[in-house]
XYZ file of C-alpha atoms in Angstrom:
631
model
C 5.132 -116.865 -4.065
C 6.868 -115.958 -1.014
C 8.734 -118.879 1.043
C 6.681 -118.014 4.206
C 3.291 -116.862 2.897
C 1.268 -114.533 5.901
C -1.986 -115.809 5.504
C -4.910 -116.854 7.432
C -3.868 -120.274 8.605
C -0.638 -118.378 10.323
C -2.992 -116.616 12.994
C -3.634 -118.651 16.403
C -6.643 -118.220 18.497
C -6.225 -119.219 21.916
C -9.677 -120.475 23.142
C -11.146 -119.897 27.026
C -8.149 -119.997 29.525
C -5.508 -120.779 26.776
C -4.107 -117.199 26.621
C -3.439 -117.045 30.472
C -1.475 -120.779 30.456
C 0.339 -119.361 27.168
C 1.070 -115.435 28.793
C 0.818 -116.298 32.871
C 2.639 -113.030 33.085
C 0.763 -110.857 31.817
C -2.022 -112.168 34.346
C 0.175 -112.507 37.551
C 2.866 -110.437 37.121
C 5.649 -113.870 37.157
C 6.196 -117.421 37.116
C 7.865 -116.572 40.373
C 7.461 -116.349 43.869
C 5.691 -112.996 43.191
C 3.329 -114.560 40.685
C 2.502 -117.683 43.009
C 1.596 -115.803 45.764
C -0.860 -113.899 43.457
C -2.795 -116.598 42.859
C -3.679 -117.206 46.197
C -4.477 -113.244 47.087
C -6.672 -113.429 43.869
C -9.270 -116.110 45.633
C -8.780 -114.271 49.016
C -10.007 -111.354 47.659
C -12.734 -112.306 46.379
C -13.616 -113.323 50.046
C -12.801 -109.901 51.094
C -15.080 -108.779 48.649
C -17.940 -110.408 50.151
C -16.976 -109.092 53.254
C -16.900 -105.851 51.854
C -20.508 -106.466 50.657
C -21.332 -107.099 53.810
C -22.342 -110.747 53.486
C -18.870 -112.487 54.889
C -17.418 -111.953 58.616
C -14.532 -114.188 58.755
C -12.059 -116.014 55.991
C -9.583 -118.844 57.018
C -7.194 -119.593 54.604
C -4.902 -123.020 54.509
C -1.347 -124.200 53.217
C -1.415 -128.182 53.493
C 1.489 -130.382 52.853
C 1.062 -131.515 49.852
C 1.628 -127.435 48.396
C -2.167 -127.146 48.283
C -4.287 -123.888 49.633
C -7.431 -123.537 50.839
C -9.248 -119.949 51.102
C -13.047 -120.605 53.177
C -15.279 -117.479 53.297
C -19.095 -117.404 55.401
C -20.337 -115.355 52.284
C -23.212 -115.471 50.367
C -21.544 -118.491 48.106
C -21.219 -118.701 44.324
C -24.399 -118.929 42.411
C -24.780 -122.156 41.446
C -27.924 -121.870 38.776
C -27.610 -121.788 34.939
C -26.254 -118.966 33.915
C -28.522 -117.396 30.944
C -25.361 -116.641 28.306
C -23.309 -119.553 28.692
C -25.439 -122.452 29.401
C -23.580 -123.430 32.128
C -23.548 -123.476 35.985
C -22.416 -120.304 37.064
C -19.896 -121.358 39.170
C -18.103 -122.608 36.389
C -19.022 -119.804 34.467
C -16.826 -118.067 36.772
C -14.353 -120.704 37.248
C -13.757 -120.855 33.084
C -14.477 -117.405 31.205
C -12.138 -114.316 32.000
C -14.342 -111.154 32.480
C -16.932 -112.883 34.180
C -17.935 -111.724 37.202
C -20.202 -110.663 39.968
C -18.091 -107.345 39.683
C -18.943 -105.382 36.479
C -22.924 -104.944 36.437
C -22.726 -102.686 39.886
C -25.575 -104.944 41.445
C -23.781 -107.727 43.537
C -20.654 -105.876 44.732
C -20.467 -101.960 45.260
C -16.492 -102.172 45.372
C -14.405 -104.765 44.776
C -10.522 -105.340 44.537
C -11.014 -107.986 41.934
C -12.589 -105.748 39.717
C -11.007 -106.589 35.875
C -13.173 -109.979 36.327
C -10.163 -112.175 35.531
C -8.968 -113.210 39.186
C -10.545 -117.212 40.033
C -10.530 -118.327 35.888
C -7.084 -117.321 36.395
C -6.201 -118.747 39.350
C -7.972 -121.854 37.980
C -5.715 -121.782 34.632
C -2.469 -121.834 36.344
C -3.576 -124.814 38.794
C -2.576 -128.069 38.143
C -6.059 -128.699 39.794
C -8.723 -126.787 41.423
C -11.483 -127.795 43.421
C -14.736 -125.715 44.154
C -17.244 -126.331 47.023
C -20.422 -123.634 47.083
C -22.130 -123.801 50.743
C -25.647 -122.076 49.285
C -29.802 -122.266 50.043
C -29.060 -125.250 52.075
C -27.246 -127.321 49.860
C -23.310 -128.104 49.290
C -21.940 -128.263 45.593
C -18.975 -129.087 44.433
C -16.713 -129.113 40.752
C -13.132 -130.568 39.736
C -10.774 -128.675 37.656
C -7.714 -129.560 35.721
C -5.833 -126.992 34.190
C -9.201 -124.261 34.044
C -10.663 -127.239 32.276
C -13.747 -129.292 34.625
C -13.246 -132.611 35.039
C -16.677 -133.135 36.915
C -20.123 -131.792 36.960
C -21.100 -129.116 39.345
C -22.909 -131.524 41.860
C -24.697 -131.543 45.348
C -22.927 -133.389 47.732
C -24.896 -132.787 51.001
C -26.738 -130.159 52.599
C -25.540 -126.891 54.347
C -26.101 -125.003 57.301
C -24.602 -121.904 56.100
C -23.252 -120.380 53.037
C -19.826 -119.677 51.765
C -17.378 -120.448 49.043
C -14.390 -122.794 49.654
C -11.487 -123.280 46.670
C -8.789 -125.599 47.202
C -6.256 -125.523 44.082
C -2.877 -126.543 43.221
C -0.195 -123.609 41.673
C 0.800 -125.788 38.603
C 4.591 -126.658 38.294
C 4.252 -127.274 34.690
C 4.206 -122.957 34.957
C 5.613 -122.096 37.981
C 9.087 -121.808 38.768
C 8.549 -122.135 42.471
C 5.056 -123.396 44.006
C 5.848 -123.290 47.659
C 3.594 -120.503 49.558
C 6.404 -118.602 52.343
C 4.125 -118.431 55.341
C 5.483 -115.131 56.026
C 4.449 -113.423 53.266
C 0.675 -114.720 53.329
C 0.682 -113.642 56.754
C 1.745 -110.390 56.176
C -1.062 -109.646 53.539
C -3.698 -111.225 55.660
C -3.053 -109.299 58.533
C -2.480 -106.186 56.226
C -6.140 -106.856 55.136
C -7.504 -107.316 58.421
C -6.332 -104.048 59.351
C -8.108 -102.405 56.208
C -11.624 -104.286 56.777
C -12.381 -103.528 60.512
C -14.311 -106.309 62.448
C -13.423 -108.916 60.081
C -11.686 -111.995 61.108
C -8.525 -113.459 59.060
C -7.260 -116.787 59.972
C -4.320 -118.067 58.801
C -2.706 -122.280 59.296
C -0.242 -123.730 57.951
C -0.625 -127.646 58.220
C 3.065 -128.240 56.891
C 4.621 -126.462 59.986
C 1.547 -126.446 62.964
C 1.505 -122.655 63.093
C -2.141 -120.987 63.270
C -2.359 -117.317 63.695
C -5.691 -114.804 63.682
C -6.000 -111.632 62.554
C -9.088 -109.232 63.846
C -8.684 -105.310 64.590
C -11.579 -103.676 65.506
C -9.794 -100.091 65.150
C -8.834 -100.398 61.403
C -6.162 -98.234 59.880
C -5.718 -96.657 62.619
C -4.392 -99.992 64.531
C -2.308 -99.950 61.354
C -0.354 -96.936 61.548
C 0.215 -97.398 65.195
C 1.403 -101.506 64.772
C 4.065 -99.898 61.849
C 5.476 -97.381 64.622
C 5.095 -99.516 67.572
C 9.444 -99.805 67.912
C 9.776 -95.712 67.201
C 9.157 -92.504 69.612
C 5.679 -90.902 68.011
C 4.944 -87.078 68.011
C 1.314 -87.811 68.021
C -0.692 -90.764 69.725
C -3.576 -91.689 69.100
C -2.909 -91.282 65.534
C -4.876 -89.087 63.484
C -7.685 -90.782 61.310
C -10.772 -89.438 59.708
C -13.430 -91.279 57.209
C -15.634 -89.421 54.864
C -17.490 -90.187 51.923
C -17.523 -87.796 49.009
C -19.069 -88.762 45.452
C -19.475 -92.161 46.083
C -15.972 -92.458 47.375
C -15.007 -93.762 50.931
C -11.801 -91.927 51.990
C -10.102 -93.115 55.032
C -7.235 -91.941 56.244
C -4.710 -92.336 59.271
C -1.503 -90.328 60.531
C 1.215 -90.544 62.879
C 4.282 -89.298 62.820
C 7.325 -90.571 64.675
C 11.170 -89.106 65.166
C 12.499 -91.150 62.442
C 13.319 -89.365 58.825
C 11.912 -91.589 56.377
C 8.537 -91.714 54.962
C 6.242 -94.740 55.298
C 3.527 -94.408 53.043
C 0.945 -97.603 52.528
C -1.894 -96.754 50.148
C -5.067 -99.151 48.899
C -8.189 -99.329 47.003
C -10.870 -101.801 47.527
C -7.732 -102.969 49.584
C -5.135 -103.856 46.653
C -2.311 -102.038 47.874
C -1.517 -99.489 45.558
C 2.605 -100.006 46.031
C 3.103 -97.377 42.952
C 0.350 -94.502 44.451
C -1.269 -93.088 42.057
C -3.773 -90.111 42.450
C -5.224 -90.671 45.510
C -1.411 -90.669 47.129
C -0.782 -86.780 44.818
C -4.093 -85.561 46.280
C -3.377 -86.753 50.050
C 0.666 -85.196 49.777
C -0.640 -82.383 48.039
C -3.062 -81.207 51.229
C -0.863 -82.158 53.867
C 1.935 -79.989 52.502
C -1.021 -77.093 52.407
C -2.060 -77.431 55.761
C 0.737 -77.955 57.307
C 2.627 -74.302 55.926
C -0.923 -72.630 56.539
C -0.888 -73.454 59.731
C 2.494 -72.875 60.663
C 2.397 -69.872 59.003
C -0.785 -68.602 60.776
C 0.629 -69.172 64.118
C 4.115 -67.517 63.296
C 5.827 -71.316 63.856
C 7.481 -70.192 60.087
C 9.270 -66.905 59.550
C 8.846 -65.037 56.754
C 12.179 -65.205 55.461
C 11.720 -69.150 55.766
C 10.003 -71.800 53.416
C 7.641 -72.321 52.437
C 7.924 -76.371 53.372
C 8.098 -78.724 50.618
C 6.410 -81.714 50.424
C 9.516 -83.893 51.281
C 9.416 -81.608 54.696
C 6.288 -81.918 55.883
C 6.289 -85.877 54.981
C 9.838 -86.850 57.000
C 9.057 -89.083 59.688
C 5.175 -89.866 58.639
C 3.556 -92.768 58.773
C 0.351 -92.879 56.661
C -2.603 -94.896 55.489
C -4.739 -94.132 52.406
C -7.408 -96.848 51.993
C -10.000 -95.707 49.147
C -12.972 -97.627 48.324
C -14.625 -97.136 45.006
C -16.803 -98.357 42.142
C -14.796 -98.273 39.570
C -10.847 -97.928 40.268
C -8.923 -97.907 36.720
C -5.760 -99.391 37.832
C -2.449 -100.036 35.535
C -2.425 -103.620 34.817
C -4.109 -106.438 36.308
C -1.353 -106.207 39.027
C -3.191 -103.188 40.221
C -0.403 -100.920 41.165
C -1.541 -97.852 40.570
C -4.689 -95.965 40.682
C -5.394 -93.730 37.453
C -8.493 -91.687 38.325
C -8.013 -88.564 38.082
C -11.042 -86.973 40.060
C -9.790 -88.858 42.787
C -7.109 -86.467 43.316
C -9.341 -83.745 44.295
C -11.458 -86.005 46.547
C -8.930 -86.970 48.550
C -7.569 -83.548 48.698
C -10.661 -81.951 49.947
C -11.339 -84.957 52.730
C -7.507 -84.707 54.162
C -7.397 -80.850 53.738
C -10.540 -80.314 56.337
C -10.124 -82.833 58.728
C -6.446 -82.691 59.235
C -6.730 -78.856 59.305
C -9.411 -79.182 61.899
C -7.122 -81.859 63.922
C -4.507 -79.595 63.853
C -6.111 -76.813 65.209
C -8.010 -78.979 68.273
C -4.462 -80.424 68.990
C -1.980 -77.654 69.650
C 0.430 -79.715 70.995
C 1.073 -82.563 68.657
C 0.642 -79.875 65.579
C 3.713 -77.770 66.831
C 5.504 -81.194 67.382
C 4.954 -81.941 63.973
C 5.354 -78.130 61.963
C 8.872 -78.448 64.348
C 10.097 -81.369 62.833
C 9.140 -80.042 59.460
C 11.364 -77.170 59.931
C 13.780 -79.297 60.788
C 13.642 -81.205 57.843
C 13.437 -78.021 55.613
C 16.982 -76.990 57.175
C 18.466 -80.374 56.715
C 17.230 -80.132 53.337
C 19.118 -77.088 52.309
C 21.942 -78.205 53.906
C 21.926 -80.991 51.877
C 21.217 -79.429 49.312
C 25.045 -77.620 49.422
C 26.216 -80.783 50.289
C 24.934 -82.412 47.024
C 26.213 -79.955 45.139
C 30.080 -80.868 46.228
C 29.129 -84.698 45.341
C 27.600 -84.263 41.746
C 28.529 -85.563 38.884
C 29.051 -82.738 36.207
C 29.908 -84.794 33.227
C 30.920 -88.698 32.620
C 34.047 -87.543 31.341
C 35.155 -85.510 34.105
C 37.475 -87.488 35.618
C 39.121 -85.631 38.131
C 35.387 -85.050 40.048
C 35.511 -89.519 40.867
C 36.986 -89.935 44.133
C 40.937 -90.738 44.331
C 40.436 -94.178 45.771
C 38.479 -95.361 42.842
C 40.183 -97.058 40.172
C 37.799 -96.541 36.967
C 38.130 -98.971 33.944
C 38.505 -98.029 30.571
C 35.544 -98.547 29.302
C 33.144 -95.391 28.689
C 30.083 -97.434 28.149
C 27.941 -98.434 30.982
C 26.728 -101.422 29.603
C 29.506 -102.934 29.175
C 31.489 -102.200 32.881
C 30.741 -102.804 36.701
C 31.994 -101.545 39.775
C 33.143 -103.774 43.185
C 32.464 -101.954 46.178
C 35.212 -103.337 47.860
C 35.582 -103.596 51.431
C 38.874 -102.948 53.384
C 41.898 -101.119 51.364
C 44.132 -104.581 51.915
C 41.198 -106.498 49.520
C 40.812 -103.194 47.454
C 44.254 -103.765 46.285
C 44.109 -107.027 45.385
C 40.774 -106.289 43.423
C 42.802 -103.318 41.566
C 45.586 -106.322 40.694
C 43.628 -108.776 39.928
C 41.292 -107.300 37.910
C 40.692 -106.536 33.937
C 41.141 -103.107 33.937
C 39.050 -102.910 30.490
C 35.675 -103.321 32.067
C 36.208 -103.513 36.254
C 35.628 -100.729 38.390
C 37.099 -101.008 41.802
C 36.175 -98.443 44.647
C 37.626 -99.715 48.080
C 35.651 -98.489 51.569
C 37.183 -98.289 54.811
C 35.365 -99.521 57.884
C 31.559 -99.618 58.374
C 29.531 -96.666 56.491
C 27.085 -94.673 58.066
C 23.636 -96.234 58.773
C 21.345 -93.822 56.647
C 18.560 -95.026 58.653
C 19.309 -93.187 61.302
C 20.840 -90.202 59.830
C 19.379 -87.059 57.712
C 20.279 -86.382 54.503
C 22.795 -83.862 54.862
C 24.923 -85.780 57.316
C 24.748 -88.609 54.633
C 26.092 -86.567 52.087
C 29.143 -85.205 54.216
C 29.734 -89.115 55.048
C 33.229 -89.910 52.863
C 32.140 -93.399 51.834
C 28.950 -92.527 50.776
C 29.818 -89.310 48.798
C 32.409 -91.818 47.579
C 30.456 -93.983 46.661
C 27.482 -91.843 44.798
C 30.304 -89.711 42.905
C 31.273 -92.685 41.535
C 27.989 -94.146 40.556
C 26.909 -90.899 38.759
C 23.272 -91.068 39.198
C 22.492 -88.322 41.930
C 20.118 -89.748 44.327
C 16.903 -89.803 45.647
C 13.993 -87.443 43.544
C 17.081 -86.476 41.440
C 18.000 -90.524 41.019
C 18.542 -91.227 36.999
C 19.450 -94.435 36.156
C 20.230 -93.185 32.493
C 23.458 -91.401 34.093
C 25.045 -94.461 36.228
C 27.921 -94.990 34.960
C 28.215 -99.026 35.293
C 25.452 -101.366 34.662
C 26.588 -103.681 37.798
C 27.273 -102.496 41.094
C 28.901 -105.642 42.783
C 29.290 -105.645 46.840
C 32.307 -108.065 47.764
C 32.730 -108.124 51.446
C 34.037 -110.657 53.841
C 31.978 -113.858 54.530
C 32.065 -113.268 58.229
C 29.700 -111.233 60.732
C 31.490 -108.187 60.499
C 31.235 -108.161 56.591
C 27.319 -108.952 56.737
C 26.992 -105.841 58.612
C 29.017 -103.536 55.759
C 27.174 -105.656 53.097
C 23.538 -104.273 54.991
C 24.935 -101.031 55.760
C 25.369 -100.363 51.991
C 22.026 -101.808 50.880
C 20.063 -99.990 53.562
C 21.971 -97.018 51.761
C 20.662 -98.278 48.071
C 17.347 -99.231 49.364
C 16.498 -95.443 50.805
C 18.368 -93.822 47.929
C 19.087 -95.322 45.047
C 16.339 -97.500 44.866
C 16.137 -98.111 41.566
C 19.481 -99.523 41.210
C 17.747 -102.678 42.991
C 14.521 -102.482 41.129
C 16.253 -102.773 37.226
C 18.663 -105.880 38.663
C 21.645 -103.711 39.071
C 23.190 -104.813 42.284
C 24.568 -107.463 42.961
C 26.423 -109.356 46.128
C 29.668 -111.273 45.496
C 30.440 -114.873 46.947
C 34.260 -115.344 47.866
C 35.492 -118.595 48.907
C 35.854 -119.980 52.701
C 38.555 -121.998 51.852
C 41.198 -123.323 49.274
C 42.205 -126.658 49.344
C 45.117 -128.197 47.738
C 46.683 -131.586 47.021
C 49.983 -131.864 45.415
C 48.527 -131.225 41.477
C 44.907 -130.273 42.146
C 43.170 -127.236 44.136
C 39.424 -126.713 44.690
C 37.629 -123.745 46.364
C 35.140 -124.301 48.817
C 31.882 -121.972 49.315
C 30.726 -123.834 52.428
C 31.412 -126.694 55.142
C 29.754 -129.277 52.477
C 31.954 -128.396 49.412
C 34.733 -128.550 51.813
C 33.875 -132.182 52.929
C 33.378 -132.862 49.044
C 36.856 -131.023 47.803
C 38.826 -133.347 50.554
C 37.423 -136.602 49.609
C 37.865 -135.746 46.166
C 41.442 -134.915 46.931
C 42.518 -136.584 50.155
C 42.108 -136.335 53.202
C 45.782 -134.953 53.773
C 45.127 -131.794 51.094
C 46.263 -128.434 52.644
C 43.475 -126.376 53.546
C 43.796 -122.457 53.550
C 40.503 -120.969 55.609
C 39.862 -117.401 54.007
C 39.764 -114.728 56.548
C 38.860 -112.305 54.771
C 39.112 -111.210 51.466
C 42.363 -109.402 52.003
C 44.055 -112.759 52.710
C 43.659 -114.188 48.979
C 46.524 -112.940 46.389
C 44.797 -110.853 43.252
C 45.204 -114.590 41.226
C 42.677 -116.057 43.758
C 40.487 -113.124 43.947
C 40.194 -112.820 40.127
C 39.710 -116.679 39.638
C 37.014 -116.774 42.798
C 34.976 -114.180 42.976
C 35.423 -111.801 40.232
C 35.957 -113.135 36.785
C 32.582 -113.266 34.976
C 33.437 -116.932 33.823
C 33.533 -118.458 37.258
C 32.031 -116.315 39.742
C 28.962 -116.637 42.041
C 27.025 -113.421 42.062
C 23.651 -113.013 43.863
C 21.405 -110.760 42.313
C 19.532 -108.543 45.287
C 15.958 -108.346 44.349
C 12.922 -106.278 45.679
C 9.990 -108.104 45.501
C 7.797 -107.146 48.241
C 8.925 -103.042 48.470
C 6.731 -102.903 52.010
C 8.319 -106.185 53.389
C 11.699 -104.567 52.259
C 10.546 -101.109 54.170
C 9.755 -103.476 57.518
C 12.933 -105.132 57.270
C 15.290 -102.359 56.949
C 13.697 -100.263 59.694
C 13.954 -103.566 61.807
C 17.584 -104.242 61.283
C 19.091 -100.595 61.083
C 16.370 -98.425 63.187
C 17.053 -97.317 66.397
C 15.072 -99.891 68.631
C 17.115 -103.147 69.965
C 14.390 -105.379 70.399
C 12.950 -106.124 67.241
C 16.297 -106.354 65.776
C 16.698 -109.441 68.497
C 13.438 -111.062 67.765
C 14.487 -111.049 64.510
C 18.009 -112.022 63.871
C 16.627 -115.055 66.612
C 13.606 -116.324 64.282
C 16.099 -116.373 60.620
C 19.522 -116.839 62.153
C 19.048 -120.484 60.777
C 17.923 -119.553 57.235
C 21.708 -117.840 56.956
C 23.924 -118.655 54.309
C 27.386 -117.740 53.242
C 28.179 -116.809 56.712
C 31.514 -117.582 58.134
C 31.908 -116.710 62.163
């Protein structure tokens, strides 16, 4: 007989909420930040639902001090009567059994965001505790949870005036790496779904910090689209925005276009934004590209010889809203990132197609505004399209097409090399010295690159740096991005720790953000953290990262050690720079991630777009969450 037997006894079965405590990420994405917040827009929109079914008008959601939330709906409540399968309250039905659900017989909710059924159970599995209060015929109930496990009857603990579900729960630590909600970030979903369910009011307080904030827009998407252009010059105001039902599908959709170049597309369904699209985004591109070349080709705006526009034309400088609500949405993963209907594309075709052709043609003025930018765009394009051509990589072996200032390593595979993106040709130097050659990539930049936020593509491409810079890389960019071609797995960004090098370290990941996006997404970028100061006693030395270890590294030494304030990174000898801040042994890198891909959209046009003022009003409200920052 074999030493280990497969048999029988071998194969686990996880009972009830086991699976999800066992798995949490394949329920909520991550034990992270990402993950945590999850939970909480899993019980929120199940309020949303019910004010999508037309039986809740307001939801008020809490973060207390002790890491706690709160979500409180005026819905119709919970059920709270035996449920005929299980034996048990329905409530905890709910609360307890993944895939049960108000959501799956068609009769209590007509759409729903929270449609694979799992949502509260899971919410209630990853909580250290959870506690459930049912406002409902006139009566309050209310059941304890530990771990998705009840801890209490469902009881009645008074009477009610109105009706409504409350859950207060717990993220457990025991699963999650961090269980501190960012205010933030709640806030920016609750007002996102306030925007999507018009009329309903979204309330929002933080008891740790005394903010309170509420959320109400009577105008919808359309307040949307106008609030994510309110810093930029528009082409057409009001927006355009059109609703129509076709096959049991509510399409709703709002447009405006400003003078910027990039594209800012938000889709939903049953208000999950849909941050991957999906075919609701293929059928709206697909008819806006058609009626815009129709009709500048019916009033002679496009010459013959010209065009026609491609989509990437037609969609620089749009700002768009696609909010679908459905029955049945078949989304990828309970994450709910993309939408996989396929006769949704022609349904959202056919809405956008009419109305926006009919808008167009009752708004002469605005449509030649935007068929002129278009053309625009289209000659940009094909300028940068020659442009590319001078900066693309034809093979990895090819040395002589990598730009002269880069100093390449020897090894060929990707996997196994990085490349510093070095500011100033004084630290470039020292990077080349200090180096090991067998696996380090060093590619030096002069001065700050061009903000690609502000620019089109084809000045981009004729930018030094940044041809530079995606020569090296190997991986084209934008729609011809492939990560399979880069040519190191790490890009590393080592700039100086003062104000000026903040700005280059931005600068280049506005640049990766817009165009080589998924660098960022697969972990391959990375920030370096060089030293403020050395300080050195008569047989020791320590490096110092901030004012702290600096008070730590002189009372370990004595108070009469040398200390050597760093500049810049040009002022450390290629010994320093190797030991500090670039051998793999001892280093500090920070990993740039992209959690939040519309937060990261916000931010970017906030800090490099072409208005002052929200720049201000931000760098004022996080200039004290700053780190590594040496003025």
């Amino acid at each position: 007989m074999a030493e280990h037997e497969y048999g029988a006894h071998q194969i686990q079965v996880l009972e009830g909420l086991e699976a999800v405590r066992r798995r949490p990420g394949m329920y909520v994405g991550s034990t992270g930040s990402a993950g945590l917040h999850h939970l909480l827009y899993e019980v929120v929109d199940n309020s949303v639902d019910e004010a999508l079914a037309g039986r809740a008008t307001r939801i008020h959601v809490i973060l207390h001090r002790d890491g706690s939330a709160t979500v409180d709906d005026d819905g119709g409540g919970i059920p709270v009567e035996v449920h005929p399968q299980t034996g048990r309250s329905t409530v905890e039905t709910v609360l307890t059994m993944l895939h049960a659900g108000g959501k799956f017989g068609g009769g209590a909710y007509k759409v729903s965001g929270g449609l694979h059924g799992v949502g509260v159970s899971v919410v209630n599995a990853l909580s250290e505790w959870l506690e459930a209060e049912v406002r409902r015929g006139g009566k309050r109930y209310r059941q304890c949870y530990s771990r998705g496990k009840p801890t209490t009857e469902l009881e009645c603990v008074g009477e009610a005036r109105s009706t409504g579900t409350r859950v207060t729960f717990r993220p457990d630590p025991q699963i999650f790496v961090e269980t501190d909600f960012h205010y933030d970030t709640v806030r920016q979903r609750l007002e996102e779904l306030a925007y999507l369910v018009a009329g309903l009011r979204i309330t929002l307080t933080d008891e740790r910090t005394g903010q309170r904030e509420e959320f109400r827009f009577e105008g919808g998407v359309r307040e949307l689209v106008r609030a994510a252009n309110r810093h930029r010059k528009v082409l057409n105001d009001p927006p355009f925005h059109a609703r129509r039902e076709r096959d049991g599908v509510d399409v709703e959709v709002a447009i405006q276009y400003n003078e910027g170049y990039v594209e800012h597309m938000m889709s939903f369904v049953n208000t999950i934004p849909t941050t991957e699209g999906g075919m609701h985004v293929v059928g709206f591109r697909s008819a806006l590209t058609r009626v815009v070349n129709d009709y500048a080709r019916r009033q002679g705006l496009l010459k013959e010889p010209e065009g026609p526009l491609a989509g990437e034309d037609v969609r620089e400088g749009l700002c768009a809203v696609v909010s679908l609500k459905m029955a049945e949405p078949q989304f990828e993963g309970q994450t709910k990132t993309k939408l996989g209907n396929t006769e949704v594309k022609g349904i959202v075709e056919s809405v956008v197609g009419q109305t926006f052709w009919d808008y167009l043609e009752t708004h002469p003025v605005e449509a030649r505004r935007i068929v002129a930018k278009a053309i625009q765009a289209m000659r940009a394009r094909e300028a940068a399209k020659q442009a590319r051509d001078l900066v693309r990589r034809k093979s990895a072996l090819e040395v002589s097409t990598l730009p002269g200032k880069l100093a390449d390593c020897a090894e060929r595979d990707p996997l196994r090399s990085e490349l510093f993106i070095v500011e100033g040709d004084s630290a470039g130097g020292s990077a080349k010295q200090g180096r090991d050659r067998r696996f380090q990539a060093i590619l030096p930049i002069q001065g700050k690159i061009l903000n690609v936020e502000k620019a089109r593509v084809d000045r981009m491409l004729n930018h030094e740096e940044i041809r530079a810079i995606i020569t090296a890389l190997g991986t084209g960019i934008g729609q011809e991005f492939d990560l399979a071609k880069r040519r190191y797995d790490k890009v590393i960004l080592m700039t100086d720790a003062d104000v000026d090098g903040a700005h280059i370290r931005t600068l280049l990941l506005t640049f990766f953000h817009r165009y080589m996006r998924e660098l960022i997404e697969h972990g391959k970028v990375y920030v370096a953290v060089p030293p403020l100061y050395l300080v050195r006693s008569s047989k020791r030395k320590r490096y110092a990262y901030s004012e702290e270890e600096l008070a730590a590294a002189l009372k370990e030494l004595g108070e009469g050690s040398e200390v050597q304030r760093y500049k810049g990174l040009g002022e450390m000898n290629p010994e320093q720079l190797w030991e500090t801040t670039m051998d793999p042994a001892r280093r500090t890198l920070i990993r740039v991630e992209l959690e939040d891909a519309e937060e990261a959209d916000r931010i970017f046009r906030t800090l490099m777009g072409e208005e002052v003022e929200p720049r201000r009003q931000f760098i004022v409200r996080y200039a004290r969450e700053v780190r590594h920052l040496d003025i």
